[in-house]
Amino acid sequence: MNLLEIDELTLDLPNGVRLLHGITLHVAAGETVGLVGESGSGKSLTARSVLGLLPDRAVVGGSVTVNGRSPLADAAGRQEIRRHEAAMVFQDPRAGINPMRTIGDHVTEALRLCEGWSAVKSRDRAVELLTSVRLPSPGEQLEQHPHALSGGMLQRVMIAGALSASPKLLVCDEPTTALDVTTQAEIVQVLRELCKQNGMGMLFITHDLNLAGSLCDRLVVMKDGGVVEEGPARVVLTAPAAEYTRRLVSATPRLTGGVSAPAAHAVAEAQLEVSGVGKTYRRRGRTPVAAVTDAALTIPRGGSLAIVGESGSGKSTLARMIVGLEEPDAGTIRIGGRSMAGVPHGRAERLDRAKSVQMVFQDPYLSLDPRIPAGRAIEDVLKLHTAHTGAAARERARELLLAVGLSEEHLAARPRTLSGGQRQRVAIARALAVEPELLVMDEATSALDVSVQAQVLDLVAGIRRDQGLTLLFISHDLAVVRRVCAETIVMRRGRIVEAGPTERLLSDPQHEYTRLLIDSVPVPV
């Protein structure tokens, strides 16, 4: 008997709209099955059905069984599955953890409440779990709150919490989206070992086909709520039968071959100049943390520069200082020849900075107002920063949403009704609405599936070509960096350890840390 059996699963909303069309798949003990497809294809709904996390008023057909129990038949079976049989790691770590509680409370909750473990025993197990997912200081981080951890660190906490009760089946919904390549490699190795040692089955949702090919035994490809192809991972990725799968494979960025950013041309005028910038966080009773030390970089007008490095290396802190969200302790920042160091004060100064530089953040859910529909969020930006008003603003908002791969229907959609990838596309459209001179993208494509990612990157490339937009691109995906940016700098522990043309840096890295990053990129088996 398979550990997970999904047979002809359908899901209909009360208004009669069908979201899932007869999904059938299975996962055996010790097997990893990958679920791939574009954002909105039904992957997450299928995964949520395993733990009975479907909308209350939805009409469900077909069957789902986990180790012989059904999460859809009754509440008792659902609770038993959640306690001992299956656990889920969600895509958005900040949305899945209470910001008012410590990391220790989150990781030990299941052990204390469901297993009856003592506080001391639960804490010891939590330290063991956080160590297994490669958090640097597990004992100290148990006492911290979520805001003190980076997105990648929080995702590791979520994985540790899901593993706390040693589930037989682990359902992972884009669990490595927020992780850098070295941490991703470590986490994937942890998951592999758990599957092998404990016979744990895994349903693994990802838009990274390279990762899916390196981790999964079989792949199930979904589109528009249905399965279009399934089979051994190697076969699906090297000889796809469905046209849709072929499009996904062709859109996947590679470290070698395929599309790469054009080489940089010497340009006298610099759009962004950063010199000697540093930032140290000082906390009472604790050792100061040097987030950025003596950072220096230059991007010519219309050029593109990537910053890569592990979670906590200082990439986002440097970006936040550039856009004026953090005050540097030292150094200078110049955008378009003007000094921009420091946080802007007053309405006029903030509007001026916003016109010069816009930032697309890693977490789209936190960067969008949950009360405001996508169309209005873009309209408000257009009315504030451009001459568009009324019908002109609405039409421009529609054009921007279409440009990032959304439809007119999404104009009225609020963030909670959108998938993670769709929310990120709204955030990108909103930033582009200002028509900034410099665009900073902080892991902005990490939540996008490969086809939409390719579409958005092509969009940004077109704007750079037509309008001279300058791009600072922060990413842990080296293959995407190769496609987007002509120049790359590598950061580690707050310092720049290597810099140069992207193609040279990836083909002939000089620093051992850069070599480690490249060696950690997943390669399909």
Short mmCIF file of N, CA, C and O in Angstrom, two decimals, residues 52-117:
data_model
loop_
_atom_site.label_atom_id
_atom_site.label_comp_id
_atom_site.label_asym_id
_atom_site.label_seq_id
_atom_site.Cartn_x
_atom_site.Cartn_y
_atom_site.Cartn_z
N GLY A 52 -6.17 18.00 4.77
CA GLY A 52 -7.53 18.50 4.94
C GLY A 52 -7.61 19.99 5.09
O GLY A 52 -8.50 20.50 5.79
N LEU A 53 -6.70 20.72 4.45
CA LEU A 53 -6.65 22.17 4.58
C LEU A 53 -7.32 22.87 3.40
O LEU A 53 -6.80 23.84 2.86
N LEU A 54 -8.46 22.37 2.98
CA LEU A 54 -9.19 22.93 1.85
C LEU A 54 -10.25 23.93 2.33
O LEU A 54 -10.65 23.90 3.49
N PRO A 55 -10.70 24.83 1.45
CA PRO A 55 -11.73 25.81 1.84
C PRO A 55 -12.98 25.13 2.41
O PRO A 55 -13.41 24.09 1.91
N ASP A 56 -13.56 25.72 3.47
CA ASP A 56 -14.69 25.10 4.17
C ASP A 56 -15.88 24.83 3.26
O ASP A 56 -16.54 23.80 3.38
N ARG A 57 -16.20 25.74 2.36
CA ARG A 57 -17.41 25.63 1.56
C ARG A 57 -17.16 24.93 0.22
O ARG A 57 -18.06 24.80 -0.60
N ALA A 58 -15.92 24.48 0.02
CA ALA A 58 -15.60 23.82 -1.23
C ALA A 58 -16.26 22.45 -1.30
O ALA A 58 -16.45 21.77 -0.28
N VAL A 59 -16.62 22.03 -2.49
CA VAL A 59 -17.21 20.71 -2.73
C VAL A 59 -16.10 19.80 -3.25
O VAL A 59 -15.54 20.05 -4.32
N VAL A 60 -15.79 18.76 -2.47
CA VAL A 60 -14.66 17.89 -2.79
C VAL A 60 -15.16 16.54 -3.28
O VAL A 60 -16.08 15.95 -2.69
N GLY A 61 -14.57 16.05 -4.35
CA GLY A 61 -14.88 14.73 -4.87
C GLY A 61 -13.63 13.88 -4.94
O GLY A 61 -12.52 14.37 -4.81
N GLY A 62 -13.81 12.58 -5.13
CA GLY A 62 -12.67 11.68 -5.16
C GLY A 62 -12.22 11.32 -3.75
O GLY A 62 -12.96 11.51 -2.78
N SER A 63 -11.02 10.81 -3.62
CA SER A 63 -10.55 10.37 -2.30
C SER A 63 -9.08 10.69 -2.09
O SER A 63 -8.30 10.79 -3.04
N VAL A 64 -8.73 10.89 -0.82
CA VAL A 64 -7.35 11.09 -0.38
C VAL A 64 -7.14 10.22 0.85
O VAL A 64 -7.92 10.30 1.81
N THR A 65 -6.12 9.39 0.85
CA THR A 65 -5.81 8.58 2.03
C THR A 65 -4.33 8.71 2.35
O THR A 65 -3.48 8.70 1.45
N VAL A 66 -4.03 8.85 3.64
CA VAL A 66 -2.65 8.93 4.14
C VAL A 66 -2.45 7.78 5.11
O VAL A 66 -3.04 7.76 6.19
N ASN A 67 -1.66 6.81 4.71
CA ASN A 67 -1.41 5.63 5.54
C ASN A 67 -2.71 4.97 5.97
O ASN A 67 -2.86 4.53 7.12
N GLY A 68 -3.69 4.94 5.05
CA GLY A 68 -4.96 4.28 5.32
C GLY A 68 -6.02 5.16 5.92
O GLY A 68 -7.18 4.74 6.05
N ARG A 69 -5.69 6.39 6.32
CA ARG A 69 -6.66 7.30 6.92
C ARG A 69 -7.02 8.41 5.94
O ARG A 69 -6.20 8.83 5.14
N SER A 70 -8.26 8.90 6.03
CA SER A 70 -8.71 9.95 5.12
C SER A 70 -8.79 11.30 5.84
O SER A 70 -9.47 11.42 6.86
N PRO A 71 -8.11 12.33 5.30
CA PRO A 71 -8.22 13.67 5.91
C PRO A 71 -9.51 14.38 5.53
O PRO A 71 -9.83 15.42 6.11
N LEU A 72 -10.26 13.83 4.57
CA LEU A 72 -11.47 14.50 4.10
C LEU A 72 -12.74 13.90 4.69
O LEU A 72 -13.79 14.54 4.69
N ALA A 73 -12.66 12.66 5.22
CA ALA A 73 -13.86 11.96 5.66
C ALA A 73 -14.40 12.47 6.99
O ALA A 73 -15.60 12.69 7.15
N ASP A 74 -13.51 12.67 7.97
CA ASP A 74 -13.99 13.09 9.29
C ASP A 74 -12.89 13.83 10.02
O ASP A 74 -11.70 13.70 9.71
N ALA A 75 -13.30 14.60 11.06
CA ALA A 75 -12.36 15.43 11.82
C ALA A 75 -11.36 14.59 12.59
O ALA A 75 -10.18 14.96 12.72
N ALA A 76 -11.79 13.43 13.11
CA ALA A 76 -10.90 12.58 13.89
C ALA A 76 -9.74 12.06 13.04
O ALA A 76 -8.58 12.08 13.45
N GLY A 77 -10.06 11.59 11.84
CA GLY A 77 -9.02 11.12 10.94
C GLY A 77 -8.07 12.23 10.54
O GLY A 77 -6.86 12.03 10.45
N ARG A 78 -8.64 13.42 10.33
CA ARG A 78 -7.82 14.57 9.95
C ARG A 78 -6.85 14.93 11.07
O ARG A 78 -5.66 15.19 10.82
N GLN A 79 -7.32 14.95 12.31
CA GLN A 79 -6.45 15.29 13.44
C GLN A 79 -5.36 14.24 13.65
O GLN A 79 -4.21 14.57 13.96
N GLU A 80 -5.69 12.99 13.47
CA GLU A 80 -4.70 11.93 13.63
C GLU A 80 -3.61 12.04 12.57
O GLU A 80 -2.42 11.84 12.86
N ILE A 81 -4.00 12.37 11.35
CA ILE A 81 -3.02 12.56 10.28
C ILE A 81 -2.09 13.72 10.61
O ILE A 81 -0.87 13.62 10.45
N ARG A 82 -2.65 14.81 11.09
CA ARG A 82 -1.83 15.99 11.38
C ARG A 82 -0.90 15.75 12.57
O ARG A 82 0.18 16.35 12.65
N ARG A 83 -1.30 14.90 13.49
CA ARG A 83 -0.49 14.66 14.69
C ARG A 83 0.66 13.69 14.42
O ARG A 83 1.78 13.90 14.90
N HIS A 84 0.41 12.62 13.67
CA HIS A 84 1.41 11.56 13.58
C HIS A 84 1.78 11.14 12.15
O HIS A 84 2.84 10.55 11.96
N GLU A 85 0.93 11.40 11.19
CA GLU A 85 1.15 10.82 9.87
C GLU A 85 1.83 11.78 8.88
O GLU A 85 2.69 11.36 8.11
N ALA A 86 1.41 13.04 8.88
CA ALA A 86 1.88 13.97 7.85
C ALA A 86 2.11 15.36 8.43
O ALA A 86 1.47 15.75 9.41
N ALA A 87 3.02 16.08 7.83
CA ALA A 87 3.29 17.47 8.20
C ALA A 87 3.54 18.25 6.92
O ALA A 87 3.89 17.67 5.88
N MET A 88 3.37 19.56 7.02
CA MET A 88 3.49 20.39 5.81
C MET A 88 4.40 21.58 6.07
O MET A 88 4.34 22.20 7.14
N VAL A 89 5.25 21.88 5.11
CA VAL A 89 6.09 23.07 5.12
C VAL A 89 5.54 24.01 4.06
O VAL A 89 5.49 23.66 2.88
N PHE A 90 5.10 25.20 4.48
CA PHE A 90 4.46 26.13 3.57
C PHE A 90 5.48 27.02 2.85
O PHE A 90 6.63 27.15 3.27
N GLN A 91 5.02 27.65 1.78
CA GLN A 91 5.89 28.47 0.96
C GLN A 91 6.36 29.73 1.67
O GLN A 91 7.53 30.11 1.57
N ASP A 92 5.47 30.40 2.39
CA ASP A 92 5.77 31.70 2.98
C ASP A 92 6.03 31.53 4.47
O ASP A 92 5.09 31.38 5.26
N PRO A 93 7.29 31.55 4.92
CA PRO A 93 7.56 31.29 6.33
C PRO A 93 7.00 32.35 7.27
O PRO A 93 6.58 32.03 8.39
N ARG A 94 6.96 33.61 6.85
CA ARG A 94 6.49 34.66 7.76
C ARG A 94 4.97 34.59 7.94
O ARG A 94 4.45 35.01 8.98
N ALA A 95 4.28 34.06 6.95
CA ALA A 95 2.83 33.92 7.08
C ALA A 95 2.47 32.68 7.90
O ALA A 95 1.34 32.55 8.35
N GLY A 96 3.43 31.78 8.10
CA GLY A 96 3.15 30.53 8.78
C GLY A 96 3.63 30.46 10.21
O GLY A 96 3.54 29.41 10.85
N ILE A 97 4.17 31.56 10.73
CA ILE A 97 4.68 31.57 12.10
C ILE A 97 4.20 32.84 12.80
O ILE A 97 4.22 33.93 12.23
N ASN A 98 3.77 32.70 14.04
CA ASN A 98 3.23 33.81 14.81
C ASN A 98 4.35 34.78 15.18
O ASN A 98 5.30 34.41 15.87
N PRO A 99 4.27 36.05 14.74
CA PRO A 99 5.36 37.00 15.02
C PRO A 99 5.50 37.36 16.49
O PRO A 99 6.53 37.92 16.89
N MET A 100 4.48 37.05 17.30
CA MET A 100 4.51 37.39 18.72
C MET A 100 5.16 36.30 19.58
O MET A 100 5.41 36.51 20.77
N ARG A 101 5.43 35.15 18.98
CA ARG A 101 5.99 34.04 19.75
C ARG A 101 7.43 33.77 19.34
O ARG A 101 7.83 34.06 18.22
N THR A 102 8.19 33.20 20.25
CA THR A 102 9.59 32.93 19.96
C THR A 102 9.72 31.72 19.03
O THR A 102 8.80 30.93 18.87
N ILE A 103 10.91 31.58 18.48
CA ILE A 103 11.20 30.43 17.62
C ILE A 103 11.06 29.13 18.42
O ILE A 103 10.55 28.12 17.93
N GLY A 104 11.51 29.15 19.66
CA GLY A 104 11.40 27.97 20.51
C GLY A 104 9.96 27.54 20.73
O GLY A 104 9.65 26.34 20.71
N ASP A 105 9.07 28.51 20.93
CA ASP A 105 7.64 28.19 21.11
C ASP A 105 7.10 27.47 19.88
O ASP A 105 6.34 26.51 19.98
N HIS A 106 7.49 27.95 18.72
CA HIS A 106 6.97 27.36 17.47
C HIS A 106 7.47 25.94 17.28
O HIS A 106 6.68 25.03 16.99
N VAL A 107 8.77 25.72 17.45
CA VAL A 107 9.35 24.41 17.15
C VAL A 107 8.92 23.36 18.17
O VAL A 107 8.73 22.19 17.83
N THR A 108 8.72 23.77 19.43
CA THR A 108 8.40 22.79 20.48
C THR A 108 6.90 22.59 20.69
O THR A 108 6.50 21.72 21.46
N GLU A 109 6.06 23.38 20.03
CA GLU A 109 4.62 23.33 20.29
C GLU A 109 4.03 21.93 20.11
O GLU A 109 3.32 21.42 20.99
N ALA A 110 4.32 21.29 18.98
CA ALA A 110 3.76 19.97 18.72
C ALA A 110 4.24 18.95 19.75
O ALA A 110 3.48 18.07 20.18
N LEU A 111 5.49 19.05 20.15
CA LEU A 111 6.05 18.10 21.12
C LEU A 111 5.40 18.27 22.49
O LEU A 111 5.10 17.29 23.18
N ARG A 112 5.17 19.52 22.90
CA ARG A 112 4.59 19.77 24.22
C ARG A 112 3.11 19.45 24.28
O ARG A 112 2.63 18.83 25.24
N LEU A 113 2.37 19.87 23.25
CA LEU A 113 0.92 19.74 23.29
C LEU A 113 0.41 18.40 22.77
O LEU A 113 -0.58 17.87 23.28
N CYS A 114 1.07 17.85 21.75
CA CYS A 114 0.58 16.61 21.15
C CYS A 114 1.26 15.37 21.72
O CYS A 114 0.64 14.32 21.84
N GLU A 115 2.54 15.49 22.07
CA GLU A 115 3.28 14.34 22.56
C GLU A 115 3.45 14.33 24.07
O GLU A 115 3.86 13.32 24.64
N GLY A 116 3.14 15.47 24.71
CA GLY A 116 3.25 15.54 26.17
C GLY A 116 4.66 15.61 26.69
O GLY A 116 4.94 15.27 27.86
N TRP A 117 5.60 16.04 25.87
CA TRP A 117 6.99 16.13 26.30
C TRP A 117 7.15 17.29 27.30
O TRP A 117 6.43 18.29 27.26
#
